[in-house]
Every structure is written in structure tokens, then in C-alpha cells.
Short mmCIF file of C-alpha atoms in Angstrom, two decimals:
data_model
loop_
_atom_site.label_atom_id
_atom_site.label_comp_id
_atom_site.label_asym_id
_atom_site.label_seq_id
_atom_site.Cartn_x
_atom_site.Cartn_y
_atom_site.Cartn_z
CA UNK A 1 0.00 0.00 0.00
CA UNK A 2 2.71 2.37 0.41
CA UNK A 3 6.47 2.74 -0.45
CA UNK A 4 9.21 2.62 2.74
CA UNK A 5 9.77 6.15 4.08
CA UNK A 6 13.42 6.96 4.32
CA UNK A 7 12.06 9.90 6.04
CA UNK A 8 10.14 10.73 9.43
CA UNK A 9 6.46 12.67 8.59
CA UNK A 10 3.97 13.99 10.03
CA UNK A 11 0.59 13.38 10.70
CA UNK A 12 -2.13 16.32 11.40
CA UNK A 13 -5.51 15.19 12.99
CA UNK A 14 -7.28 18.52 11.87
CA UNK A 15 -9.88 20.73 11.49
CA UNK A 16 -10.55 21.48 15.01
CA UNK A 17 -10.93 24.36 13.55
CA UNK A 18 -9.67 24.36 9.85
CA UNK A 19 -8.31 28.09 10.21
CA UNK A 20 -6.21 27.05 13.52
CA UNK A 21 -4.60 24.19 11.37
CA UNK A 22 -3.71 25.82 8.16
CA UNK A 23 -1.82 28.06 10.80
CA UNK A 24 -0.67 25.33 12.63
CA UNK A 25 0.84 23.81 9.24
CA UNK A 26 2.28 27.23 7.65
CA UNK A 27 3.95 27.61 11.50
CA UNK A 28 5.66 23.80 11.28
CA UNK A 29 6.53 24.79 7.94
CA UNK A 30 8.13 27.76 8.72
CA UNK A 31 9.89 26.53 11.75
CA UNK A 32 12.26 23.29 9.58
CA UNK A 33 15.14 24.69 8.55
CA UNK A 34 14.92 23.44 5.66
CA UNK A 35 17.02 24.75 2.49
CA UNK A 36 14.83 23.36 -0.68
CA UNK A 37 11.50 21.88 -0.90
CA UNK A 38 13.12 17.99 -0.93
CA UNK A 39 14.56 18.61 2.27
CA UNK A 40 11.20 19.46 4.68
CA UNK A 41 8.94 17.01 6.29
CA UNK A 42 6.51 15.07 4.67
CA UNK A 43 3.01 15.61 5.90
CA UNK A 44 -0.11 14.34 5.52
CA UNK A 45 -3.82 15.74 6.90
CA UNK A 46 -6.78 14.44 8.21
CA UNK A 47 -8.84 17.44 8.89
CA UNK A 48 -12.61 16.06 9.28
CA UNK A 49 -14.49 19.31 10.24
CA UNK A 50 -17.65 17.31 11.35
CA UNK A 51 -15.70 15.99 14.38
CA UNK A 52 -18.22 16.63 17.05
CA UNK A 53 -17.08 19.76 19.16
CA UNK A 54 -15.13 18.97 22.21
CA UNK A 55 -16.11 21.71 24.75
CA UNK A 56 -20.10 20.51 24.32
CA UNK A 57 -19.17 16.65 24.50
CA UNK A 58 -17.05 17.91 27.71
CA UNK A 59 -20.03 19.24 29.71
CA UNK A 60 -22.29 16.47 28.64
CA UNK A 61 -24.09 17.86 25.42
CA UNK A 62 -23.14 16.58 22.66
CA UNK A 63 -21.81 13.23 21.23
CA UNK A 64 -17.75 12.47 21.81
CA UNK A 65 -15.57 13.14 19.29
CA UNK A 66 -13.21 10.20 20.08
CA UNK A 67 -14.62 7.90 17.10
CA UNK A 68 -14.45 10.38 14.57
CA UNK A 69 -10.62 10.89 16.15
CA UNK A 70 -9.57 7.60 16.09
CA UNK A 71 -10.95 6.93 12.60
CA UNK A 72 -8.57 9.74 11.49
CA UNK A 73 -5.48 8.71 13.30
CA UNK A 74 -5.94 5.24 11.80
CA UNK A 75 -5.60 6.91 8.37
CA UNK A 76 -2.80 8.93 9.43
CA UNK A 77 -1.01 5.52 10.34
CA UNK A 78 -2.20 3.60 7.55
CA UNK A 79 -0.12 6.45 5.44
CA UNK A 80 3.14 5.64 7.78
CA UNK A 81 3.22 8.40 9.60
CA UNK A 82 6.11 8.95 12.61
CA UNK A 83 3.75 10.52 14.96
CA UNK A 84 0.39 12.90 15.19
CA UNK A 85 -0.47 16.38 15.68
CA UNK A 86 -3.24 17.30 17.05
CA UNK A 87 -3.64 21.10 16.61
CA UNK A 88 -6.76 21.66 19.15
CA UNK A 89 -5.99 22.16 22.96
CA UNK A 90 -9.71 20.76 23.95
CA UNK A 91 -9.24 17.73 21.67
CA UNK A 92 -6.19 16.55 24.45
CA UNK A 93 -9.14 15.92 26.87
CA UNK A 94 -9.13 12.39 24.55
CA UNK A 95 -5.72 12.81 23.30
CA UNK A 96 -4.80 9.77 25.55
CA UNK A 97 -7.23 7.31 24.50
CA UNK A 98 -6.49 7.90 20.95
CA UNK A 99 -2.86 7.11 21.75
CA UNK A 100 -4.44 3.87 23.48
CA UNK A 101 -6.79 2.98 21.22
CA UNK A 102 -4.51 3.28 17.77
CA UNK A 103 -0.78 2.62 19.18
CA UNK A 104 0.30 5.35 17.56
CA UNK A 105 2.40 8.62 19.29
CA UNK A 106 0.88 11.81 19.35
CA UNK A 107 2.64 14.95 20.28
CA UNK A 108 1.58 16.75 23.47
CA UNK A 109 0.51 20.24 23.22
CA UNK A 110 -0.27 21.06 26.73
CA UNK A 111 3.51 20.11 27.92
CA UNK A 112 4.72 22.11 24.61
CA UNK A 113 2.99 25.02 25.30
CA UNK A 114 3.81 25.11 29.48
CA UNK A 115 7.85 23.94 28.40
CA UNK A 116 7.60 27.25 25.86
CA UNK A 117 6.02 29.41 28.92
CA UNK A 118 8.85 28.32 31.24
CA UNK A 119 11.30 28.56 28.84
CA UNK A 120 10.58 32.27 27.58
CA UNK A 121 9.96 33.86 30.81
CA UNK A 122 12.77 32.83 33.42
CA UNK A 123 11.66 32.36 37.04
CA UNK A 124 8.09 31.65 36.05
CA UNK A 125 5.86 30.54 38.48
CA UNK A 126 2.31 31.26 38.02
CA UNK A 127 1.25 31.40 34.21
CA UNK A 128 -2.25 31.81 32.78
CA UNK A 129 -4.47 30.11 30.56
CA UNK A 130 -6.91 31.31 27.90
CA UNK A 131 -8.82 27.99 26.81
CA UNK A 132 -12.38 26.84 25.89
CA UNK A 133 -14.91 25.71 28.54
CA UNK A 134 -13.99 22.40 27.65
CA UNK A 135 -10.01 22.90 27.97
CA UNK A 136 -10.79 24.64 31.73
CA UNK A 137 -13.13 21.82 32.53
CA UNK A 138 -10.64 18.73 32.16
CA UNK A 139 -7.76 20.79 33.79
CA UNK A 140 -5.32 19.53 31.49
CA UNK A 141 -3.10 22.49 31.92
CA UNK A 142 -3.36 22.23 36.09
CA UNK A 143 -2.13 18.70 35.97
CA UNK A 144 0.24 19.63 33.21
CA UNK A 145 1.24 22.42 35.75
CA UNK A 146 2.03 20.09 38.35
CA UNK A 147 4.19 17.49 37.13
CA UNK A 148 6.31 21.07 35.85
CA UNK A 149 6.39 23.10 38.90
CA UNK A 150 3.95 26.01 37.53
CA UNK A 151 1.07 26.95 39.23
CA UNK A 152 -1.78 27.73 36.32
CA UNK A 153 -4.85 29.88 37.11
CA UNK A 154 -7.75 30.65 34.81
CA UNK A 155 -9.57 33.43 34.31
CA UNK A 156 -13.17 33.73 36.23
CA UNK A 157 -16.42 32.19 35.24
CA UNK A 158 -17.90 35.41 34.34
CA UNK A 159 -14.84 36.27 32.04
CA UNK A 160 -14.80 33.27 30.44
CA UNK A 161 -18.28 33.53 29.25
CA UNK A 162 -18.07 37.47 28.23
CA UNK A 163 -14.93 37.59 26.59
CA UNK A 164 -13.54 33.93 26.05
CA UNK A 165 -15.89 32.05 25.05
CA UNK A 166 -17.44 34.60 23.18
CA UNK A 167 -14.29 35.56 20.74
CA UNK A 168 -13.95 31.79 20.14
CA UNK A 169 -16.70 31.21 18.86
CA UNK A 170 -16.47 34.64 17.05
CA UNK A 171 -13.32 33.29 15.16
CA UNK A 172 -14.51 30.17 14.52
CA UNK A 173 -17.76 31.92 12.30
CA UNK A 174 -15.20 33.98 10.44
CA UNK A 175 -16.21 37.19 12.60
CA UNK A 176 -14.06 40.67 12.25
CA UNK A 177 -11.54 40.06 14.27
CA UNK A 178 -11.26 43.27 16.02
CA UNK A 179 -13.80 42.89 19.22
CA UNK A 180 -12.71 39.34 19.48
CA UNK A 181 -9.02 40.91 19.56
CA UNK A 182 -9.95 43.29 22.25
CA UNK A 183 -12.03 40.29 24.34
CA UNK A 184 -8.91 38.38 24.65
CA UNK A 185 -6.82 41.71 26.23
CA UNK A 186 -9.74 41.84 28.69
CA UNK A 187 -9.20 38.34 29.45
CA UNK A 188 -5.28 38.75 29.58
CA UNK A 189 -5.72 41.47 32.09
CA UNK A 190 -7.57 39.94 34.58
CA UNK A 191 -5.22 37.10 34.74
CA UNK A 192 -2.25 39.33 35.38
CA UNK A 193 -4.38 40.63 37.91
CA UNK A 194 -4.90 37.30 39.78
CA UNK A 195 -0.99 37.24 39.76
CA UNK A 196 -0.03 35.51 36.24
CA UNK A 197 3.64 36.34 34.61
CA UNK A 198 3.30 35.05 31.45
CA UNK A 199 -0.08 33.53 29.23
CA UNK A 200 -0.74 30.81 27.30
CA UNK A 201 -3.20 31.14 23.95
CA UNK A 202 -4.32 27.80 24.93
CA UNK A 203 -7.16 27.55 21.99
CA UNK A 204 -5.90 27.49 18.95
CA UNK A 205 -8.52 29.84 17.58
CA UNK A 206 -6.98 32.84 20.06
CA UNK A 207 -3.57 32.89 18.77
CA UNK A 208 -5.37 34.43 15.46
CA UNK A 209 -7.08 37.33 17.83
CA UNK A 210 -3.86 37.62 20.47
CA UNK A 211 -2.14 40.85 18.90
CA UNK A 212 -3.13 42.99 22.28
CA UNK A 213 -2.99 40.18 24.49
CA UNK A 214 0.44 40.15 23.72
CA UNK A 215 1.11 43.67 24.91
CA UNK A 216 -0.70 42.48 28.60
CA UNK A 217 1.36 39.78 29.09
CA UNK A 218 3.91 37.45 27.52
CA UNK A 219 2.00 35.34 25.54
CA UNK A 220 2.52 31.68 24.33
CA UNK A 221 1.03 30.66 21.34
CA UNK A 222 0.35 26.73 21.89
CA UNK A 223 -0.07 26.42 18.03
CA UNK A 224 3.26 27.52 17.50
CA UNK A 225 4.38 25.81 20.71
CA UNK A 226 3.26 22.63 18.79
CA UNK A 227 4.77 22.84 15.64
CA UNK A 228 8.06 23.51 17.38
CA UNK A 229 7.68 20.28 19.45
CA UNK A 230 6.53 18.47 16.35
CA UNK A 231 10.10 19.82 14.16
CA UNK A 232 12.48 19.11 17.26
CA UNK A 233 11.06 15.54 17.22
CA UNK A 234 11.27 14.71 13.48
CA UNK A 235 14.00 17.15 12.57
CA UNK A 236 16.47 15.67 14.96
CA UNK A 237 15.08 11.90 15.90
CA UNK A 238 17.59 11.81 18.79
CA UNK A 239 15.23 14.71 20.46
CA UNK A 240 12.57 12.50 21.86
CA UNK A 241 9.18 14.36 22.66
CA UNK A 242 7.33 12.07 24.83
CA UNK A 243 4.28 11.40 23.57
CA UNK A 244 1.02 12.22 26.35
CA UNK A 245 -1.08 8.44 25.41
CA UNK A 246 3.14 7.16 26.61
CA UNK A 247 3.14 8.80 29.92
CA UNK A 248 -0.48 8.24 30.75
CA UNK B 1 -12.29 0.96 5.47
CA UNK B 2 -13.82 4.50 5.10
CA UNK B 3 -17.55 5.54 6.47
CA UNK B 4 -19.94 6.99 3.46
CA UNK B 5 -19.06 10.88 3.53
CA UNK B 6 -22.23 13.11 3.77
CA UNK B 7 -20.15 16.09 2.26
CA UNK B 8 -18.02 16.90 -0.78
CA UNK B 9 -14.39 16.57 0.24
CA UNK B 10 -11.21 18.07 -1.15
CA UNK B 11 -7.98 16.28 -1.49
CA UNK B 12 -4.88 18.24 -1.74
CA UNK B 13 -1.78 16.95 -3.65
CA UNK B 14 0.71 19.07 -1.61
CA UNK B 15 4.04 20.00 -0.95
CA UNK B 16 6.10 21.42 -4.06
CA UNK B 17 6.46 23.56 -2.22
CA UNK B 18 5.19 23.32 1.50
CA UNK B 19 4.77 26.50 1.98
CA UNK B 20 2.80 27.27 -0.91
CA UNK B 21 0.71 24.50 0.10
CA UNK B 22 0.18 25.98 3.45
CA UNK B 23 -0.61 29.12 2.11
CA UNK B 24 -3.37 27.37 -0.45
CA UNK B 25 -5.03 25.83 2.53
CA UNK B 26 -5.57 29.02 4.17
CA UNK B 27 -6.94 30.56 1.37
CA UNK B 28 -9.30 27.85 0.66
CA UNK B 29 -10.41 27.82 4.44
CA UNK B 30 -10.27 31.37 3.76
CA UNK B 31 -12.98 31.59 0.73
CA UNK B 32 -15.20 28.72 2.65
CA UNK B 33 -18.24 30.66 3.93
CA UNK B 34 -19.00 28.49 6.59
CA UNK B 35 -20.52 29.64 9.81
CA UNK B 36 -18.58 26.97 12.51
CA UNK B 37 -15.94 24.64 12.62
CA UNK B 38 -18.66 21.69 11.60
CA UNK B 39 -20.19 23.87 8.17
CA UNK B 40 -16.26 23.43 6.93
CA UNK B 41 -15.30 21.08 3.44
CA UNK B 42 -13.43 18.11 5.12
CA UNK B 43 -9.80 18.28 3.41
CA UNK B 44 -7.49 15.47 3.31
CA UNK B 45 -4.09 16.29 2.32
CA UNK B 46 -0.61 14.41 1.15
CA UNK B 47 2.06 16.75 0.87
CA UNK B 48 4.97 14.50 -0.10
CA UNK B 49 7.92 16.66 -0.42
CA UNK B 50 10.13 14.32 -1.76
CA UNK B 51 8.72 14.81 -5.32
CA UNK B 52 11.14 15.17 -7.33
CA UNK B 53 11.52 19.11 -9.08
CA UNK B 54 9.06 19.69 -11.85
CA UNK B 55 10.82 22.20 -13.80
CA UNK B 56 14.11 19.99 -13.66
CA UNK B 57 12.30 16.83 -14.77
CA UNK B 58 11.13 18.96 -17.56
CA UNK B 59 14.06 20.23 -18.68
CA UNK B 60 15.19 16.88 -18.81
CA UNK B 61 18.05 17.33 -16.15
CA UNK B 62 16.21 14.79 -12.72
CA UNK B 63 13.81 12.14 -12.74
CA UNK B 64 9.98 12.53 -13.60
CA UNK B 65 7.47 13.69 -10.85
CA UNK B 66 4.24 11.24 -12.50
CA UNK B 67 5.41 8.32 -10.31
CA UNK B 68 5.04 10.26 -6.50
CA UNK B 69 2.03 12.47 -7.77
CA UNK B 70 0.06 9.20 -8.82
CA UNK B 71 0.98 7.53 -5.75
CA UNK B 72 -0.49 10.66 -3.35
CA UNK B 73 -3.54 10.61 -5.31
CA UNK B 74 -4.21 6.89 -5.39
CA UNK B 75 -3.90 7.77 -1.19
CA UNK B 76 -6.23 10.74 -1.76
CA UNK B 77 -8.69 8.80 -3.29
CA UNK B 78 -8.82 6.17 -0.66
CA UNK B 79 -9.95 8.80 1.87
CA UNK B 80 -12.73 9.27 -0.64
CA UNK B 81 -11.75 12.98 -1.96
CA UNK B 82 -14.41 14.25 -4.40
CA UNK B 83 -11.68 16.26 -6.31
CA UNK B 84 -7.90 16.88 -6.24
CA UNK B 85 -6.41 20.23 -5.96
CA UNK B 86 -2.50 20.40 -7.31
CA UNK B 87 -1.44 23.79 -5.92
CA UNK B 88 1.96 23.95 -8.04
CA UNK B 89 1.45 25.42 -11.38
CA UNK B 90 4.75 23.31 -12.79
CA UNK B 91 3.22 20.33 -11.51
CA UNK B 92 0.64 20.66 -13.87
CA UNK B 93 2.40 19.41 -16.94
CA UNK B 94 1.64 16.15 -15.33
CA UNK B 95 -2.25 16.32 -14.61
CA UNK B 96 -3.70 15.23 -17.33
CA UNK B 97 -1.20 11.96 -16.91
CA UNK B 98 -1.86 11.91 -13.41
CA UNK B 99 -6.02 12.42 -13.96
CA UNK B 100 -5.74 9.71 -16.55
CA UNK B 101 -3.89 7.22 -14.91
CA UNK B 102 -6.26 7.42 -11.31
CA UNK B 103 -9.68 8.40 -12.94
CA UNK B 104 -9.50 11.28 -10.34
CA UNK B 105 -11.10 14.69 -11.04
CA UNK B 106 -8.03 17.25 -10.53
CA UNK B 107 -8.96 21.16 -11.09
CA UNK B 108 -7.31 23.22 -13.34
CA UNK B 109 -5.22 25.72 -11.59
CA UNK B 110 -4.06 27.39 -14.62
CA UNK B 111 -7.65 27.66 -16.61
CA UNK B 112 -9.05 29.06 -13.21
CA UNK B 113 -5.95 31.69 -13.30
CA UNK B 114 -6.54 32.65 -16.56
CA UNK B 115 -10.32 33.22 -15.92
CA UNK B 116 -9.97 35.07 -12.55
CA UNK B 117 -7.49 37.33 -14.55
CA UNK B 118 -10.34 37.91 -17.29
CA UNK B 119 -12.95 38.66 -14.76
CA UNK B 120 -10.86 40.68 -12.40
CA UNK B 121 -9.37 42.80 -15.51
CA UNK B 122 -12.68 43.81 -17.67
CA UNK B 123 -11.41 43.73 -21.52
CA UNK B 124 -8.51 41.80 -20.73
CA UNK B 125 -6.40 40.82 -24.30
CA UNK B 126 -3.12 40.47 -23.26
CA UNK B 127 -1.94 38.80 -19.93
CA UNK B 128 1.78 38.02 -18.96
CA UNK B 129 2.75 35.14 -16.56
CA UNK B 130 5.85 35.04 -13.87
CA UNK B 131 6.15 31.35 -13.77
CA UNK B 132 9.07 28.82 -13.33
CA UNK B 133 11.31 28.08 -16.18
CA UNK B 134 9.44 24.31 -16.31
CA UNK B 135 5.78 26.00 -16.76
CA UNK B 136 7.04 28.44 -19.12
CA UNK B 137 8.68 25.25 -21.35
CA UNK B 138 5.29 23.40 -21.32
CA UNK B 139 3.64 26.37 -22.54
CA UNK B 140 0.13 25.58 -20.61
CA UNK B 141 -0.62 29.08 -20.01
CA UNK B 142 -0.20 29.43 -23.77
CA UNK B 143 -2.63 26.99 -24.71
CA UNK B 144 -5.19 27.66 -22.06
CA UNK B 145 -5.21 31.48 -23.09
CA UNK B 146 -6.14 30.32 -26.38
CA UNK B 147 -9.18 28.57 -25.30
CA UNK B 148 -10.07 31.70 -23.71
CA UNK B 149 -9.04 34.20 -26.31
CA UNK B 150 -6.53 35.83 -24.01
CA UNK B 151 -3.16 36.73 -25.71
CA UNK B 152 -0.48 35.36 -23.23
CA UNK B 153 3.03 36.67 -22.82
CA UNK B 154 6.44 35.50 -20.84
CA UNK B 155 9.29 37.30 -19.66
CA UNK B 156 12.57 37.16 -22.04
CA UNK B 157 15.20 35.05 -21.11
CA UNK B 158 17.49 37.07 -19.32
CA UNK B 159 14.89 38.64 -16.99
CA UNK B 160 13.97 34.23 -16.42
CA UNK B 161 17.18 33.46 -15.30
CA UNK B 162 18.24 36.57 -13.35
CA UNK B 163 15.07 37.78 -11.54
CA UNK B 164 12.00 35.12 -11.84
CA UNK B 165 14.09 31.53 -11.45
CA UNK B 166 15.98 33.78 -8.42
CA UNK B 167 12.84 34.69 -6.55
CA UNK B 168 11.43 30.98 -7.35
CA UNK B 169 14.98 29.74 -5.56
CA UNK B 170 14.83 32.03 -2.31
CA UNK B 171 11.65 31.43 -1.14
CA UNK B 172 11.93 27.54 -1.61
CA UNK B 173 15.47 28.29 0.48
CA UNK B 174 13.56 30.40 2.91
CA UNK B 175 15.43 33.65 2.45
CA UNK B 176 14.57 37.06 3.58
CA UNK B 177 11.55 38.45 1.03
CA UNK B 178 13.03 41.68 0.56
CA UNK B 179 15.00 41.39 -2.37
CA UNK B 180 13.03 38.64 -4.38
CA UNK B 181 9.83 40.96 -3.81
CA UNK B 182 11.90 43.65 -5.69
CA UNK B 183 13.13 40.88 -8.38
CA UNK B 184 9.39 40.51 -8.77
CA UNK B 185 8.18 43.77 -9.29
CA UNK B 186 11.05 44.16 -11.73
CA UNK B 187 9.94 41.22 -13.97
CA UNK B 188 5.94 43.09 -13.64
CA UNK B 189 7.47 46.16 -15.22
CA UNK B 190 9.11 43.95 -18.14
CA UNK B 191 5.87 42.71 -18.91
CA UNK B 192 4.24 46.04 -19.00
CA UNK B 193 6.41 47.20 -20.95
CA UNK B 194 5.45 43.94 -23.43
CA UNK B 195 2.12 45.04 -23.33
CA UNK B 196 0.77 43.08 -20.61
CA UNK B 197 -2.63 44.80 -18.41
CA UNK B 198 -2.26 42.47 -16.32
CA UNK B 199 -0.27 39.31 -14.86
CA UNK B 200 -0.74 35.65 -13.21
CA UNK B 201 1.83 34.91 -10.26
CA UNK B 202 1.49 31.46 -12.12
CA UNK B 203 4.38 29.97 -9.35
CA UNK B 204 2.80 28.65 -6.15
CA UNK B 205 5.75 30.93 -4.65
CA UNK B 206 5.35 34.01 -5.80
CA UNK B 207 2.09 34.98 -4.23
CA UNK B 208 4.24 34.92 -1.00
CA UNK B 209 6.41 37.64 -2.71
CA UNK B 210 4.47 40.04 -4.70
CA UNK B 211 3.31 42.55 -2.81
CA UNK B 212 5.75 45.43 -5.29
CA UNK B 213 4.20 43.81 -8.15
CA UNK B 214 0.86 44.42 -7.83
CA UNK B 215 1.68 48.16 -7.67
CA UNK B 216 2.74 47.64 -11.25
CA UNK B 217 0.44 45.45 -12.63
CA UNK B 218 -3.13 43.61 -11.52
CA UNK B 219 -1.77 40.70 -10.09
CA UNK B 220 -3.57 37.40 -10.28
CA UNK B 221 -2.57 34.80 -7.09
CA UNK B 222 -2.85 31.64 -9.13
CA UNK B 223 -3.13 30.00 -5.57
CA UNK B 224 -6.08 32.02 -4.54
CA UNK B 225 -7.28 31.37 -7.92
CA UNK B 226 -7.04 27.44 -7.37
CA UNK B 227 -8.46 27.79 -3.92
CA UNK B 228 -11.57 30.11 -5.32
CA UNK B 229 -12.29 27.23 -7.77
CA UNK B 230 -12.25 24.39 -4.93
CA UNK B 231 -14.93 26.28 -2.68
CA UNK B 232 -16.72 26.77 -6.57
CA UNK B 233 -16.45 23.57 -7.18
CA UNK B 234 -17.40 21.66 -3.45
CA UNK B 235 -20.06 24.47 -2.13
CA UNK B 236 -21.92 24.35 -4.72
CA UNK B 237 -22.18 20.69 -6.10
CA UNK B 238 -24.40 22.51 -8.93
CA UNK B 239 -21.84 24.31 -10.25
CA UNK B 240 -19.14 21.92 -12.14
CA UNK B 241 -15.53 23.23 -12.73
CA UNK B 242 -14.54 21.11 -15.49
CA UNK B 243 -11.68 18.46 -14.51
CA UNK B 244 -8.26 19.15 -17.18
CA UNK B 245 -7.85 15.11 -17.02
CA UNK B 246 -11.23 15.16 -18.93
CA UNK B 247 -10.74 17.89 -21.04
CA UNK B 248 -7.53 16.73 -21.96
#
């Protein structure tokens, strides 16, 4: 069915949305230092946009997303990929079943993102996190947080509704970006308020609104934060990234 | 091995180069007017980046392309695409081979250049192309703008070699954009000054460069173009872009 890969490639379990992983391609594209169009990665996509969203199977209403996941890692595997991406922070919530369930590695985006945060702002201790319902709800991040040494706070109930939630869903309908953009330096602001050093653009819808965030607080785009994980573990195959479905 | 898909789905035959290919699945999410993450065209993609160079097979100096593009779009068609998008304007010296040798529908990036051109520039005659030196050898923009009664012209030799093949080479390298954006807009003047009203950035690269050029000429982004014709072509079932593999 397929020839021997001399090299390692990608897999991208997309569309969760399709906007955050065209980005999340053009950023792993730009990040391999690569010198002619032989010498990147190979990739190949699965981006199924009627995977069932994550935040309403999180609180109970709607149908799990975890078939429609692992039908599309199988693919991914069936073309010989190395390992997965999975550009969508909610989507970890099942990130370790799919790991389970198929065999196959798949990157970890939570422990990318909080590495990055610790990395670019020395002495960090307490970073936030701008997420969907669903994200906040599994407290991925806070256990992420843990085994790291960060302590991760969210922003309140109330902001997440107004301003979170709200510019999420704003991007993901193809809304002007501008009030969305200004939502997401509210949100920023009242989690430097509550004590945070640094943020993480922990959807990957808000790194396409966080332009003003940015000026709030350091901000760490988990998208990017990704596609830097997923180049340091094909680029240089010594560099293992541990995969989350290994450690779990 | 594949559930019945309720939607049209594109396939995308990717990576010559990657970041063209990134930038043509933005632009298709782009031109989508879908309302949520769920209302989006699934896409599966195989961007295979070892294919070998179009333009060199073509000039007879490396090995032919056919062999990799057939195999990604035997692996496209497994996933059940309803079309194939090529977005590499070289690569389609070969899509009529590759169309005929799958039975898959591929669209016609270089027809759907051609006509955006001719809608975009009322009483369009003549139209000049930036292009790779393999596209320019197949003439296809030649023979497509005779279909469409548009008079197409090239770039001389020398301006070829020293600014267009240059450009081509730096953003496949990943080099700083300043100088082959001025390269660019220096080949745009040649072809005004051929006559041209208006010109095709018929390389999958030099959208990513041609922000000078377009001061000098109306620019058509062939990769916009291609993506403008997927949505056509998928949204709107009705509405049938006509495949080059059956033309041809």
C-alpha cells in the first residue's frame, strides 16, 4: 500500500478548527530549517471538520468526538506516519485514549505550550491560561502544571463567558476580528491581575485574535508551541518528545 | 475501510512547495463561507515533499514527478476525496497523466488563473505570466489562453534566469523576502512594458512575494485562484468546474 519512508512525517488530525490548522501547518513549515523543498517534512492531513465539538461533549451535550478521532489517526497511520499532531488544545481531553486505542504517538501540546512558557519567561511561576470551557473543565493544563512546577490559574467564570468564550466562537464563524481581539486583552488582564507572569493562547482559535494580548502579558502561542515540538522531534530523531497516550 | 461521507471533500496533492501548500489551505479555508468549525469542506491532504523538481524533470536534467504524484492521489482517493487540488502550477504538466492514470477529477489551476485574470481585468487581451522556467517550457498558459481568447506573454530570457528563477529559488530556500519581492516587481514592469494589463503569479511561490508587483500590474494569485475554484467547485455541487484530465 505504500512505499518505505526513508524519512520521518507527520501526521495532522485537523480541522478542530480548519483556520487554527492551516496556521498550525504554515507555523511547522516555517519553523524546519529546511534549504529546498526535498529537504522538509513530509506531511499528511486528516482534517474532518464534522468531528463533534469537544467543549459541548465535555459538559455532557453533545456526542464524543473520540470515534471520529480515532478513525482519522488510523488513516494517518495507515499512510506511515512517525507521529500525530493534534492542533486543538480541547481535543487533548481524549488525546490519551487515541494514543491507546490506535498505538500510535501523538505529540503533546499542553507540555509544549507550558515547556515554551517556562522557557521564555525565566523564574516563572504562576502562568495563565486562555482555553475553551472544555479545555478549563478537564484541567489539562493544572495537571500539566504540576508534574512542571507552575502553578496555572484561569480566568473567572464570568470572564470566560463574556470575553472567552465569546471571541472563540467569534473566530470560529469567520467574525471581524477586532472585538474578538480586544475580548482576549480583557481576558489577559484579569489574569495578570490574579498574579499571572506570562499567558498561554491555549485555543488554537486565540492565537489568530492575540495581537493585544500580547502587549498584557507574555504570551505563548500553543499552536506555534506545537509545531516547534513536532520539528524538534522529526527534525532531529535523537530529540525525543514524549508522547502524552506514553506517559499516561 | 472508510464511512460513506455526507459532504463533498477536497484532497490536496501538496508540498512542491510546503509552503505554498500551506498558504493554499488558508486561502481555501479562507474563501469557505462556513458559519462553525462543523459547516467546513473536510480536506485530506498528502504533501509528499520528496517529489522530485518539476521544472528539472522537464528540462530533462532529474527524474519525472508522474510516479510520487500518482501515488499521493491513489492515497487521496482512498480517503474518498471528491476532487484533487494540485497547488503547483509546474506540476501541472503532469495532470492530465496523473487524472488519466487514477480516474480522479483534478482542477485546473491554470484555466481558473486565466479566468480570474479575465474577470478581475474587464477587456482583458493580453496577460503576462511570472512562472518557473518548467511551466514556461510546457507552454500551458499558452494553450489555455487560447481557449479563452486571451493573448499570453512570458518574460525574455534574461529577466527568467536573473530575476524570476531567483525569486522561485529564495523562497523555496527560505530567504529574507526583501529582495526577491523587488526581483518581482522588476519582472511586472518587463511585462508592462510587453504590453501586458495584467499578470498571473502562475508559481505557487510568488504569491508569498508580490506585494511590489501588484503596484505595477493587476496581479492574479494563481493560488487564490485554485483555492476560489475548490470552494466553486465543493459548495456548490451545482456548479461543475470542469476536470483538465477530462478535457484533456
Amino acid at each position: 500500500m505504500r512505499r518505505p519512508r526513508p524519512r520521518p512525517s507527520l501526521g495532522i488530525l485537523g480541522g478542530m478548527g480548519p483556520s487554527a490548522t492551516a496556521d498550525f501547518y504554515r507555523r511547522f513549515v516555517e519553523r524546519t530549517p529546511a534549504g529546498s523543498d526535498q529537504a522538509h517534512l513530509p506531511v499528511v492531513m486528516w482534517a474532518d471538520t464534522a468531528v463533534p465539538d469537544r467543549t459541548e461533549a465535555l459538559l455532557g451535550q453533545g456526542p464524543s468526538p473520540l470515534p471520529a478521532l480515532v478513525e482519522g489517526a488510523r488513516w494517518l497511520q495507515r499512510a506511515g506516519v512517525s507521529c500525530i499532531a493534534v492542533p486543538c488544545n480541547t481535543a487533548h481531553a481524549y488525546v490519551e485514549q487515541l494514543s491507546k486505542a490506535t498505538g500510535t504517538e501523538v505529540l503533546d501540546m499542553i507540555g509544549a505550550a507550558l515547556e515554551a512558557a517556562a522557557r521564555r519567561t525565566p523564574g516563572l511561576e504562576r502562568v495563565g491560561v486562555l482555553a475553551t470551557r472544555g479545555t478549563r473543565l478537564t484541567g489539562l493544563y493544572e495537571r500539566a502544571g504540576v508534574r512542571l512546577g507552575l502553578d496555572v490559574v484561569q480566568v473567572t467564570d464570568g470572564v470566560q463567558e463574556r470575553y472567552v468564550d465569546a471571541a472563540i466562537r467569534a473566530v470560529k464563524g469567520g467574525a471581524d476580528p477586532a472585538a474578538p481581539e480586544r475580548w482576549i486583552a480583557t481576558a489577559a488582564e484579569s489574569l495578570k491581575e490574579q498574579g499571572a507572569q506570562a499567558a498561554i493562547a491555549a485555543c488554537t482559535e486565540i492565537p489568530l485574535i492575540s495581537g493585544a494580548a500580547a502587549r498584557v502579558l507574555p504570551l505563548v502561542d500553543s499552536t506555534d508551541a506545537l509545531a516547534e515540538a513536532a520539528v524538534a522531534r522529526l527534525w532531529q530523531p535523537a530529540q525525543v518528545v514524549r508522547a502524552r497516550g506514553r506517559r499516561g
